[in-house]
């Protein structure tokens, strides 16, 4: 993929939301102007830019804040505008880096709920990077990364009813799976290894359709 192709990909195929709201918005532009800005790099007419910007801000619940600059918006409202900016050019994929890291719990849940609305109404795939393990109670699927590799997948029992709800549903059971990579490798939680005293090596056997792993220490 060449330079121009990379530029087009970033412009049309993926939207991005940073944790720091100041990195998402121009402080001297209004909410509607911030959303319209990415569309100025495309062939969208000024009228279409204005209409889409207003529509996106309405979806974000900010129809009454169209002409407000970031300094006149709360942290949660700024992040809502940032999401609208990321969606300006109809990207099929939205990446969010710790989008709730600087927000209080209530506002963070509202932002997750908003991602759910975006996923449902626009069909956008959303990938959220976070250190908050409790997010497993708020979304349909969580993949944990350990030492730079995917290690564990957590799913809600009724996974596809609604992928993102924004509400902490502690009553819904979580199903945890260990991921197996293309080379057949798995990452076992350290507490499991300590429990069975596995350190540098282990014995692996297959019996009755089950894989058994025991300590290889003499």
CSV table of C-alpha atoms in Angstrom, one decimal:
chain,number,residue,atom,x,y,z
A,1,UNK,CA,0.0,0.0,0.0
A,2,UNK,CA,1.6,3.3,-1.2
A,3,UNK,CA,1.5,6.7,0.4
A,4,UNK,CA,-1.7,7.9,-1.4
A,5,UNK,CA,-3.4,4.6,-0.7
A,6,UNK,CA,-2.6,4.9,3.0
A,7,UNK,CA,-3.9,8.4,3.1
A,8,UNK,CA,-7.1,7.4,1.4
A,9,UNK,CA,-7.5,4.4,3.8
A,10,UNK,CA,-7.1,6.6,6.9
A,11,UNK,CA,-9.5,9.2,5.4
A,12,UNK,CA,-12.3,6.8,4.4
A,13,UNK,CA,-11.9,3.4,6.0
A,14,UNK,CA,-11.1,4.1,9.6
A,15,UNK,CA,-12.0,6.7,12.2
A,16,UNK,CA,-10.0,7.3,15.4
A,17,UNK,CA,-10.8,8.7,18.8
A,18,UNK,CA,-8.0,9.7,21.2
A,19,UNK,CA,-8.2,9.5,25.0
A,20,UNK,CA,-7.2,13.2,25.3
A,21,UNK,CA,-10.1,15.2,24.0
A,22,UNK,CA,-7.7,18.1,23.2
A,23,UNK,CA,-6.1,15.9,20.5
A,24,UNK,CA,-9.5,15.2,18.8
A,25,UNK,CA,-10.8,18.8,18.3
A,26,UNK,CA,-9.6,22.2,17.1
A,27,UNK,CA,-10.2,24.6,20.0
A,28,UNK,CA,-11.1,27.6,17.8
A,29,UNK,CA,-13.8,25.7,15.8
A,30,UNK,CA,-17.3,25.0,16.8
A,31,UNK,CA,-18.7,21.5,17.2
A,32,UNK,CA,-20.3,21.5,13.8
A,33,UNK,CA,-17.1,23.0,12.2
A,34,UNK,CA,-14.9,20.3,13.8
A,35,UNK,CA,-17.2,17.6,12.4
A,36,UNK,CA,-17.3,19.2,8.9
A,37,UNK,CA,-13.5,19.6,8.7
A,38,UNK,CA,-12.6,16.0,7.6
A,39,UNK,CA,-15.2,16.2,4.9
A,40,UNK,CA,-13.5,19.2,3.3
A,41,UNK,CA,-10.8,16.8,2.1
A,42,UNK,CA,-13.4,14.9,0.1
A,43,UNK,CA,-15.7,15.8,-2.8
A,44,UNK,CA,-18.7,16.3,-0.5
A,45,UNK,CA,-20.5,19.6,-1.2
A,46,UNK,CA,-20.7,22.3,1.5
A,47,UNK,CA,-24.4,21.7,1.9
A,48,UNK,CA,-23.9,17.9,2.4
A,49,UNK,CA,-21.1,18.6,4.9
A,50,UNK,CA,-23.3,20.8,6.9
A,51,UNK,CA,-26.2,18.3,6.8
A,52,UNK,CA,-24.1,15.3,7.8
A,53,UNK,CA,-22.4,17.3,10.6
A,54,UNK,CA,-25.7,18.3,12.1
A,55,UNK,CA,-27.1,14.7,11.7
A,56,UNK,CA,-24.0,13.2,13.5
A,57,UNK,CA,-24.2,15.7,16.3
A,58,UNK,CA,-27.9,15.0,16.7
A,59,UNK,CA,-27.0,11.3,16.9
A,60,UNK,CA,-24.5,12.2,19.6
A,61,UNK,CA,-27.2,14.1,21.5
A,62,UNK,CA,-25.6,17.4,20.9
A,63,UNK,CA,-28.1,19.1,18.6
A,64,UNK,CA,-28.2,22.0,21.1
A,65,UNK,CA,-24.5,22.5,21.1
A,66,UNK,CA,-23.8,22.9,17.4
A,67,UNK,CA,-22.1,26.3,17.6
A,68,UNK,CA,-20.2,25.7,20.9
A,69,UNK,CA,-16.4,25.6,20.9
A,70,UNK,CA,-14.7,22.8,22.9
A,71,UNK,CA,-14.0,25.1,25.9
A,72,UNK,CA,-17.8,25.6,26.3
A,73,UNK,CA,-18.4,21.8,26.4
A,74,UNK,CA,-17.9,19.3,29.2
A,75,UNK,CA,-15.4,16.5,28.9
A,76,UNK,CA,-18.1,14.0,27.9
A,77,UNK,CA,-19.6,16.4,25.3
A,78,UNK,CA,-16.1,17.0,23.8
A,79,UNK,CA,-15.7,13.2,23.5
A,80,UNK,CA,-19.1,13.0,21.8
A,81,UNK,CA,-18.0,15.6,19.3
A,82,UNK,CA,-14.8,13.6,18.8
A,83,UNK,CA,-16.8,10.5,17.9
A,84,UNK,CA,-18.8,12.5,15.4
A,85,UNK,CA,-15.6,13.8,13.8
A,86,UNK,CA,-14.3,10.2,13.6
A,87,UNK,CA,-17.5,9.2,11.8
A,88,UNK,CA,-17.6,12.1,9.4
A,89,UNK,CA,-16.4,10.2,6.3
A,90,UNK,CA,-18.5,7.1,6.9
A,91,UNK,CA,-15.7,4.8,8.0
A,92,UNK,CA,-16.7,1.1,8.4
A,93,UNK,CA,-14.2,0.9,11.4
A,94,UNK,CA,-13.9,3.1,14.4
A,95,UNK,CA,-10.9,2.8,16.7
A,96,UNK,CA,-11.0,4.3,20.2
A,97,UNK,CA,-7.9,4.6,22.4
A,98,UNK,CA,-9.0,4.7,26.1
A,99,UNK,CA,-12.0,7.0,25.1
A,100,UNK,CA,-13.3,7.0,28.7
A,101,UNK,CA,-10.0,7.2,30.5
A,102,UNK,CA,-10.5,10.9,31.5
A,103,UNK,CA,-14.2,10.6,32.3
A,104,UNK,CA,-16.1,9.8,35.4
A,105,UNK,CA,-17.9,6.5,35.7
A,106,UNK,CA,-21.4,7.8,34.8
A,107,UNK,CA,-20.1,9.7,31.7
A,108,UNK,CA,-18.0,6.8,30.7
A,109,UNK,CA,-21.1,4.5,30.6
A,110,UNK,CA,-22.9,7.1,28.5
A,111,UNK,CA,-20.1,7.1,26.0
A,112,UNK,CA,-20.2,3.3,25.8
A,113,UNK,CA,-23.9,3.5,25.3
A,114,UNK,CA,-23.3,6.0,22.5
A,115,UNK,CA,-20.9,3.5,20.8
A,116,UNK,CA,-23.8,1.0,21.0
A,117,UNK,CA,-26.0,3.4,19.2
A,118,UNK,CA,-23.4,4.0,16.5
A,119,UNK,CA,-22.9,0.3,16.0
A,120,UNK,CA,-26.6,-0.3,15.8
A,121,UNK,CA,-27.7,2.7,13.7
A,122,UNK,CA,-24.7,3.1,11.4
A,123,UNK,CA,-23.4,-0.5,11.3
A,124,UNK,CA,-19.9,0.7,12.3
A,125,UNK,CA,-17.5,-1.8,13.8
A,126,UNK,CA,-16.0,-0.4,17.0
A,127,UNK,CA,-12.7,-1.5,18.6
A,128,UNK,CA,-12.0,0.0,22.0
A,129,UNK,CA,-8.6,-0.2,23.7
A,130,UNK,CA,-8.9,0.1,27.5
A,131,UNK,CA,-7.3,-1.1,30.8
A,132,UNK,CA,-10.8,-1.3,32.5
A,133,UNK,CA,-11.5,-5.0,32.9
A,134,UNK,CA,-15.0,-4.2,34.0
A,135,UNK,CA,-15.8,-3.3,30.4
A,136,UNK,CA,-16.5,-7.0,30.0
A,137,UNK,CA,-19.9,-6.3,31.7
A,138,UNK,CA,-20.7,-3.6,29.3
A,139,UNK,CA,-19.8,-5.0,25.9
A,140,UNK,CA,-20.4,-8.3,24.1
A,141,UNK,CA,-16.8,-9.3,23.5
A,142,UNK,CA,-13.4,-8.6,25.2
A,143,UNK,CA,-10.0,-9.8,24.0
A,144,UNK,CA,-7.2,-9.5,26.6
A,145,UNK,CA,-3.6,-8.9,25.5
A,146,UNK,CA,-0.7,-10.1,27.6
A,147,UNK,CA,3.0,-9.6,26.7
A,148,UNK,CA,2.0,-8.2,23.3
A,149,UNK,CA,-0.1,-11.2,22.3
A,150,UNK,CA,-3.9,-12.0,22.5
A,151,UNK,CA,-4.4,-14.4,25.4
A,152,UNK,CA,-8.0,-14.5,26.6
A,153,UNK,CA,-11.4,-13.8,25.2
A,154,UNK,CA,-14.4,-13.0,27.4
A,155,UNK,CA,-17.9,-13.1,26.1
A,156,UNK,CA,-21.3,-12.3,27.6
A,157,UNK,CA,-23.6,-15.3,27.7
A,158,UNK,CA,-26.2,-13.6,25.4
A,159,UNK,CA,-23.5,-12.1,23.3
A,160,UNK,CA,-25.3,-10.8,20.3
A,161,UNK,CA,-28.5,-9.4,21.9
A,162,UNK,CA,-26.7,-6.1,21.9
A,163,UNK,CA,-23.0,-5.8,21.5
A,164,UNK,CA,-22.5,-2.6,23.5
A,165,UNK,CA,-25.0,-1.5,26.2
A,166,UNK,CA,-23.1,1.0,28.2
A,167,UNK,CA,-24.7,-0.4,31.4
A,168,UNK,CA,-22.9,-2.6,33.9
A,169,UNK,CA,-24.8,-5.9,33.6
A,170,UNK,CA,-23.2,-7.9,36.5
A,171,UNK,CA,-26.0,-10.4,36.5
A,172,UNK,CA,-25.1,-11.7,33.0
A,173,UNK,CA,-22.6,-14.6,33.2
A,174,UNK,CA,-19.3,-14.2,31.5
A,175,UNK,CA,-17.7,-16.9,29.5
A,176,UNK,CA,-13.9,-16.9,29.4
A,177,UNK,CA,-11.8,-18.7,26.8
A,178,UNK,CA,-8.1,-19.1,26.3
A,179,UNK,CA,-7.0,-18.2,22.8
A,180,UNK,CA,-5.0,-20.6,20.6
A,181,UNK,CA,-2.7,-18.9,18.0
A,182,UNK,CA,-1.8,-20.2,14.6
A,183,UNK,CA,1.2,-22.1,16.0
A,184,UNK,CA,-1.0,-23.9,18.6
A,185,UNK,CA,0.3,-21.8,21.5
A,186,UNK,CA,-1.7,-20.7,24.5
A,187,UNK,CA,-1.1,-18.3,27.4
A,188,UNK,CA,-2.1,-19.7,30.7
A,189,UNK,CA,-2.8,-17.3,33.6
A,190,UNK,CA,0.0,-17.1,36.1
A,191,UNK,CA,-2.3,-18.0,39.0
A,192,UNK,CA,-3.1,-21.3,37.2
A,193,UNK,CA,0.5,-22.1,36.7
A,194,UNK,CA,1.4,-21.3,40.3
A,195,UNK,CA,-1.5,-23.5,41.5
A,196,UNK,CA,-0.2,-26.6,39.8
A,197,UNK,CA,3.5,-25.6,40.2
A,198,UNK,CA,4.3,-25.3,36.5
A,199,UNK,CA,7.4,-23.3,36.0
A,200,UNK,CA,9.7,-23.8,33.0
A,201,UNK,CA,8.2,-26.9,31.4
A,202,UNK,CA,5.0,-29.1,31.5
A,203,UNK,CA,3.8,-32.5,30.4
A,204,UNK,CA,0.9,-32.4,27.9
A,205,UNK,CA,-1.3,-35.5,27.3
A,206,UNK,CA,-4.5,-36.1,25.4
A,207,UNK,CA,-7.0,-38.6,26.8
A,208,UNK,CA,-10.8,-39.0,26.2
A,209,UNK,CA,-10.9,-35.9,24.1
A,210,UNK,CA,-9.3,-33.7,26.8
A,211,UNK,CA,-5.9,-32.1,26.9
A,212,UNK,CA,-4.2,-32.3,30.3
A,213,UNK,CA,-1.3,-30.1,31.3
A,214,UNK,CA,0.8,-31.0,34.4
A,215,UNK,CA,4.1,-29.9,35.9
A,216,UNK,CA,7.1,-31.3,34.1
A,217,UNK,CA,9.3,-30.8,37.1
A,218,UNK,CA,10.8,-34.0,38.7
